[in-house]
Structure formats: structure tokens, C-alpha cells
mmCIF file of C-alpha atoms in Angstrom:
data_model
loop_
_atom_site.group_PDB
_atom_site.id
_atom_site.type_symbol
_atom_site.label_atom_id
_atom_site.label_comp_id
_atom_site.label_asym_id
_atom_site.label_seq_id
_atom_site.Cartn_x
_atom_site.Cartn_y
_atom_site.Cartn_z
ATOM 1 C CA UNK A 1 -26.852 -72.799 -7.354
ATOM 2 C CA UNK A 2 -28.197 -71.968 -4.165
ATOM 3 C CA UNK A 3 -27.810 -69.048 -1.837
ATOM 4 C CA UNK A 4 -24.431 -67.789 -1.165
ATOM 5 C CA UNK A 5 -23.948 -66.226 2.351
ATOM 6 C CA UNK A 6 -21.032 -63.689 2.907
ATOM 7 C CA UNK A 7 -19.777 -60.859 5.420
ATOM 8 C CA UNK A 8 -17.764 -57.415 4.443
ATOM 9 C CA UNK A 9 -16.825 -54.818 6.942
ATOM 10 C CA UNK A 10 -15.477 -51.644 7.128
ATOM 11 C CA UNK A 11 -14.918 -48.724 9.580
ATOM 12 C CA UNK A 12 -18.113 -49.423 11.551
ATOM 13 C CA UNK A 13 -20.070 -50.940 8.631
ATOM 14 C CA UNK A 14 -21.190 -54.654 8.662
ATOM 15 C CA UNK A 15 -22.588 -55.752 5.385
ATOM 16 C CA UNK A 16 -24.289 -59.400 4.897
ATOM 17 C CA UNK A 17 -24.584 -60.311 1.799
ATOM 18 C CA UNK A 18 -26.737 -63.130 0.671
ATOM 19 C CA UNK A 19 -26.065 -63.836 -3.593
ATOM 20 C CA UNK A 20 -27.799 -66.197 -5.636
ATOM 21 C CA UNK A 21 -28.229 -66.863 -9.785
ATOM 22 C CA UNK A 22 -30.731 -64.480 -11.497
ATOM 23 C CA UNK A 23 -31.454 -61.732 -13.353
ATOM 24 C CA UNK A 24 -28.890 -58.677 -11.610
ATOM 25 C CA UNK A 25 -31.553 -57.356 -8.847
ATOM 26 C CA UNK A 26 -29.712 -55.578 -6.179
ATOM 27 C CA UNK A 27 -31.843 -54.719 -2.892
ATOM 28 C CA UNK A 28 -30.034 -53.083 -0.009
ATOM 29 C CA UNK A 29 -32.384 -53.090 3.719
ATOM 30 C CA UNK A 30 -35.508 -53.766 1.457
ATOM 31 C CA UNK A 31 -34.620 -50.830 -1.473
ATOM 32 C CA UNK A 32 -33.405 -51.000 -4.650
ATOM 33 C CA UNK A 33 -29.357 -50.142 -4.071
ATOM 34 C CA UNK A 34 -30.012 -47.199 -6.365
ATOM 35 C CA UNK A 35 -32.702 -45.512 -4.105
ATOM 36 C CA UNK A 36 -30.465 -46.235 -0.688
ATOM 37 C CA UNK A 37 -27.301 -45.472 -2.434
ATOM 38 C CA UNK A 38 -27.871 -42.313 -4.204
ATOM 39 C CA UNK A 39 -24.813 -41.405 -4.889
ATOM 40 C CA UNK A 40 -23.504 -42.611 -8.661
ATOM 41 C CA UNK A 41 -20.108 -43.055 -7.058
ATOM 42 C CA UNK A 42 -21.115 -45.771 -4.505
ATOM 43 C CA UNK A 43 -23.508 -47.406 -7.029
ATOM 44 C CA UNK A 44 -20.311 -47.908 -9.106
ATOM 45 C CA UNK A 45 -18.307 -49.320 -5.589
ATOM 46 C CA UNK A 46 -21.159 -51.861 -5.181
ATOM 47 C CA UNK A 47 -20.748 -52.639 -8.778
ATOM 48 C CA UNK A 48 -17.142 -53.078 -9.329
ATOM 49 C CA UNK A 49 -16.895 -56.649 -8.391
ATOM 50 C CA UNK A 50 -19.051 -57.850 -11.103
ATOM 51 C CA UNK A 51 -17.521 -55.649 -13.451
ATOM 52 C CA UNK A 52 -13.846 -57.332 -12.824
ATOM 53 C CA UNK A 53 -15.129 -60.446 -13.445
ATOM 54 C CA UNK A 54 -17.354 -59.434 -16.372
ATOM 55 C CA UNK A 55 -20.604 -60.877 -14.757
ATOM 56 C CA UNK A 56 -22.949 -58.231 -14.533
ATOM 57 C CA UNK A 57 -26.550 -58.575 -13.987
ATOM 58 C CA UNK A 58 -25.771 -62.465 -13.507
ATOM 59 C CA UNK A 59 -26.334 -63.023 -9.669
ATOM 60 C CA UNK A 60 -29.196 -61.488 -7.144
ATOM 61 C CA UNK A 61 -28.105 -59.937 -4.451
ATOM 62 C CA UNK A 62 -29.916 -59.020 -1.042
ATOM 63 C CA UNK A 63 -27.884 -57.001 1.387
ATOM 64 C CA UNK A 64 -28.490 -56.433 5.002
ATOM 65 C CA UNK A 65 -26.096 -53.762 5.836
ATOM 66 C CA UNK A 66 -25.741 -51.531 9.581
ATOM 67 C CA UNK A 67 -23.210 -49.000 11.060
ATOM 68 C CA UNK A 68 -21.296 -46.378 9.737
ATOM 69 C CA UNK A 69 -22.217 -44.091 7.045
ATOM 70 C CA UNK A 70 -23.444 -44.604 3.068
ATOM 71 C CA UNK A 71 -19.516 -44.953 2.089
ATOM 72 C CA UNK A 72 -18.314 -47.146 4.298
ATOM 73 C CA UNK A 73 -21.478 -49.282 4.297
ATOM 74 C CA UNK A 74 -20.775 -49.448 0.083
ATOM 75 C CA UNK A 75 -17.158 -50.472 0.416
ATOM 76 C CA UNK A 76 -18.024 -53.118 3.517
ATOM 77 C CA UNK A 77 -21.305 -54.483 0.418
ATOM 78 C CA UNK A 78 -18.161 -54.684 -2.158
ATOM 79 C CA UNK A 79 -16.410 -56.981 0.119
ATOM 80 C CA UNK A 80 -18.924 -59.303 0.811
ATOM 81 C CA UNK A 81 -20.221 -59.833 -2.940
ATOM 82 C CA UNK A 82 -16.598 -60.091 -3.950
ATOM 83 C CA UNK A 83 -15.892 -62.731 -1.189
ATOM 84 C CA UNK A 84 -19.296 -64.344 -2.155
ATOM 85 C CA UNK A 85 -18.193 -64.785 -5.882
ATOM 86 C CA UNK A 86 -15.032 -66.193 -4.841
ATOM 87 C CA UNK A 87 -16.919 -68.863 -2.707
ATOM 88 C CA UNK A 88 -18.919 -69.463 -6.269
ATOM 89 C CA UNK A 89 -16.285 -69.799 -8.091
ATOM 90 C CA UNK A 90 -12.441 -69.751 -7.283
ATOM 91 C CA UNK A 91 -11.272 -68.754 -10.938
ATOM 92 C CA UNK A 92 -12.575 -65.288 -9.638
ATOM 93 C CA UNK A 93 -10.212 -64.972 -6.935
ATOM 94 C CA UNK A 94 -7.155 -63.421 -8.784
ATOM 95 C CA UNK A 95 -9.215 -60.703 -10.535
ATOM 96 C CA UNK A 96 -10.784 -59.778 -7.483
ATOM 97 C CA UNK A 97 -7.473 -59.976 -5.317
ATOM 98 C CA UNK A 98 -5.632 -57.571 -7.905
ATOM 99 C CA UNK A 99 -8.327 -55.207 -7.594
ATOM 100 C CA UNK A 100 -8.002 -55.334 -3.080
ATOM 101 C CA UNK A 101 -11.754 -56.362 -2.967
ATOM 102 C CA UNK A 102 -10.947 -59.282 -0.809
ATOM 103 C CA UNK A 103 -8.813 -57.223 1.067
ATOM 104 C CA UNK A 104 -10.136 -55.836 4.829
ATOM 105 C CA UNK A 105 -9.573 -52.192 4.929
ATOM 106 C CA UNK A 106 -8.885 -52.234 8.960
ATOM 107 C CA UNK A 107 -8.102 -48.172 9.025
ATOM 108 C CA UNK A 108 -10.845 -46.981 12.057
ATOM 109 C CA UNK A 109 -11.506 -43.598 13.499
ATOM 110 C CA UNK A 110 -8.942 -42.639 16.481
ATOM 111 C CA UNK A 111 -10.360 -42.054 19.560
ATOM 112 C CA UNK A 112 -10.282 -38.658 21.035
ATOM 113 C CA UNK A 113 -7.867 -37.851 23.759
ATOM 114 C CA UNK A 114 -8.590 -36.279 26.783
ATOM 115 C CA UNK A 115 -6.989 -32.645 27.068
ATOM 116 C CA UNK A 116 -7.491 -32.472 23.321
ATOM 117 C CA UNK A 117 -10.242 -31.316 21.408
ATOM 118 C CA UNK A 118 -10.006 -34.368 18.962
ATOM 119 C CA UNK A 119 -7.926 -37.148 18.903
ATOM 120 C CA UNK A 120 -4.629 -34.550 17.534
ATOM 121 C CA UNK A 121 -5.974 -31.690 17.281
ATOM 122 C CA UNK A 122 -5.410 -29.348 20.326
ATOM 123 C CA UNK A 123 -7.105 -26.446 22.086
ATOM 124 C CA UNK A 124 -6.410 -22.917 20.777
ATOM 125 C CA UNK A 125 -3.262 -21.746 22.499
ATOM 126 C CA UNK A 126 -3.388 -18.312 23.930
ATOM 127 C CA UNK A 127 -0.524 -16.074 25.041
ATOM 128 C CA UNK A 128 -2.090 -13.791 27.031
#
């Protein structure tokens, strides 16, 4: 098997994931995913695609992530190693589908308004 290049996004994250056989090392910008993602929650998000598919600790993955914030960044790394194994192996593809890994979240931040103080939310209204 060789390397397995794939791309996840979401909000303002862009995740590149680059999979390949081993022994279930996951390094995220040049850390091991449990240093950058501290969190147990998000280690669990950038697990769940292995877990579907009952292949844990199978595959290497090195992750080259940017934008956004530690959550979004986790659920844009889910997408790409869950599009990755697909591109391994197609069997995967309804597991991972029934779970909405393959599945873009497009939902972005609105854009503030002028005249507003966010993009809904107005200024205080004063009567007098």
C-alpha cells in the first residue's frame, strides 16, 4: 500500500491528510494528535472513523491541518481520513456514509452587517 492523499474541510479548517499501512501513529503539524488536540473529545472525533470500520491502530496518519479553531480543524481531520479509507478500500464507504463522515458540513460563520453589532444581533435600543 502506498501513501493515500486526502482533503477534509470545515468552517475555515483545511485538513490534508496523508494515510499509509502501519502501526496507528497519528501526528498532527509535527505532534502527536494527543499533545495538539488536548481535548479527549476531539481525540475521539479524529478517531471515530477507524472505530466504524473496526481498524484501529492499522494505518499511519500525518496531518497537515490550517484555519479555524481546534474543533473545526478535528472534524475537517475526520473527513479526510474517512475519505482516505474509502479511497483504500470501497467496502468502507457505507459505514462511513451512515455515520456523515463523508459528508461536507458547509454551515460557515455569517458575516456581520453593517448597522448591527453582529450579523443579527442589534444595538441596544434606548427610549430616551
Amino acid at each position: 500500500m502506498d501513501r493515500i492523499n486526502t482533503i477534509g474541510r470545515r468552517k475555515t479548517a483545511i485538513s490534508r491528510v496523508y494515510l499509509s499501512a502501519g502501526s496507528g501513529a497519528i501526528s498532527v503539524n509535527g505532534k502527536d494528535y494527543k499533545q495538539y488536540f488536548p481535548t479527549e473529545v476531539l481525540q475521539i472525533i479524529l478517531n471515530q472513523p477507524f472505530s466504524s470500520i473496526n481498524g484501529v491502530g492499522g494505518y499511519d496518519v500525518k496531518v497537515n491541518v490550517r484555519g479555524g479553531g481546534v474543533a473545526g480543524q478535528a472534524e475537517a481531520t475526520r473527513m479526510a481520513i474517512a475519505r482516505a479509507l474509502v479511497e483504500l478500500n470501497a467496502e468502507f464507504r457505507p459505514a462511513l456514509k451512515k455515520e456523515g463522515f463523508l459528508t461536507r458540513d458547509s454551515r460557515m460563520v455569517e458575516r456581520k452587517k453593517p448597522g448591527r453589532k453582529k450579523a443579527r444581533r442589534r444595538f441596544q435600543f434606548s427610549k430616551r
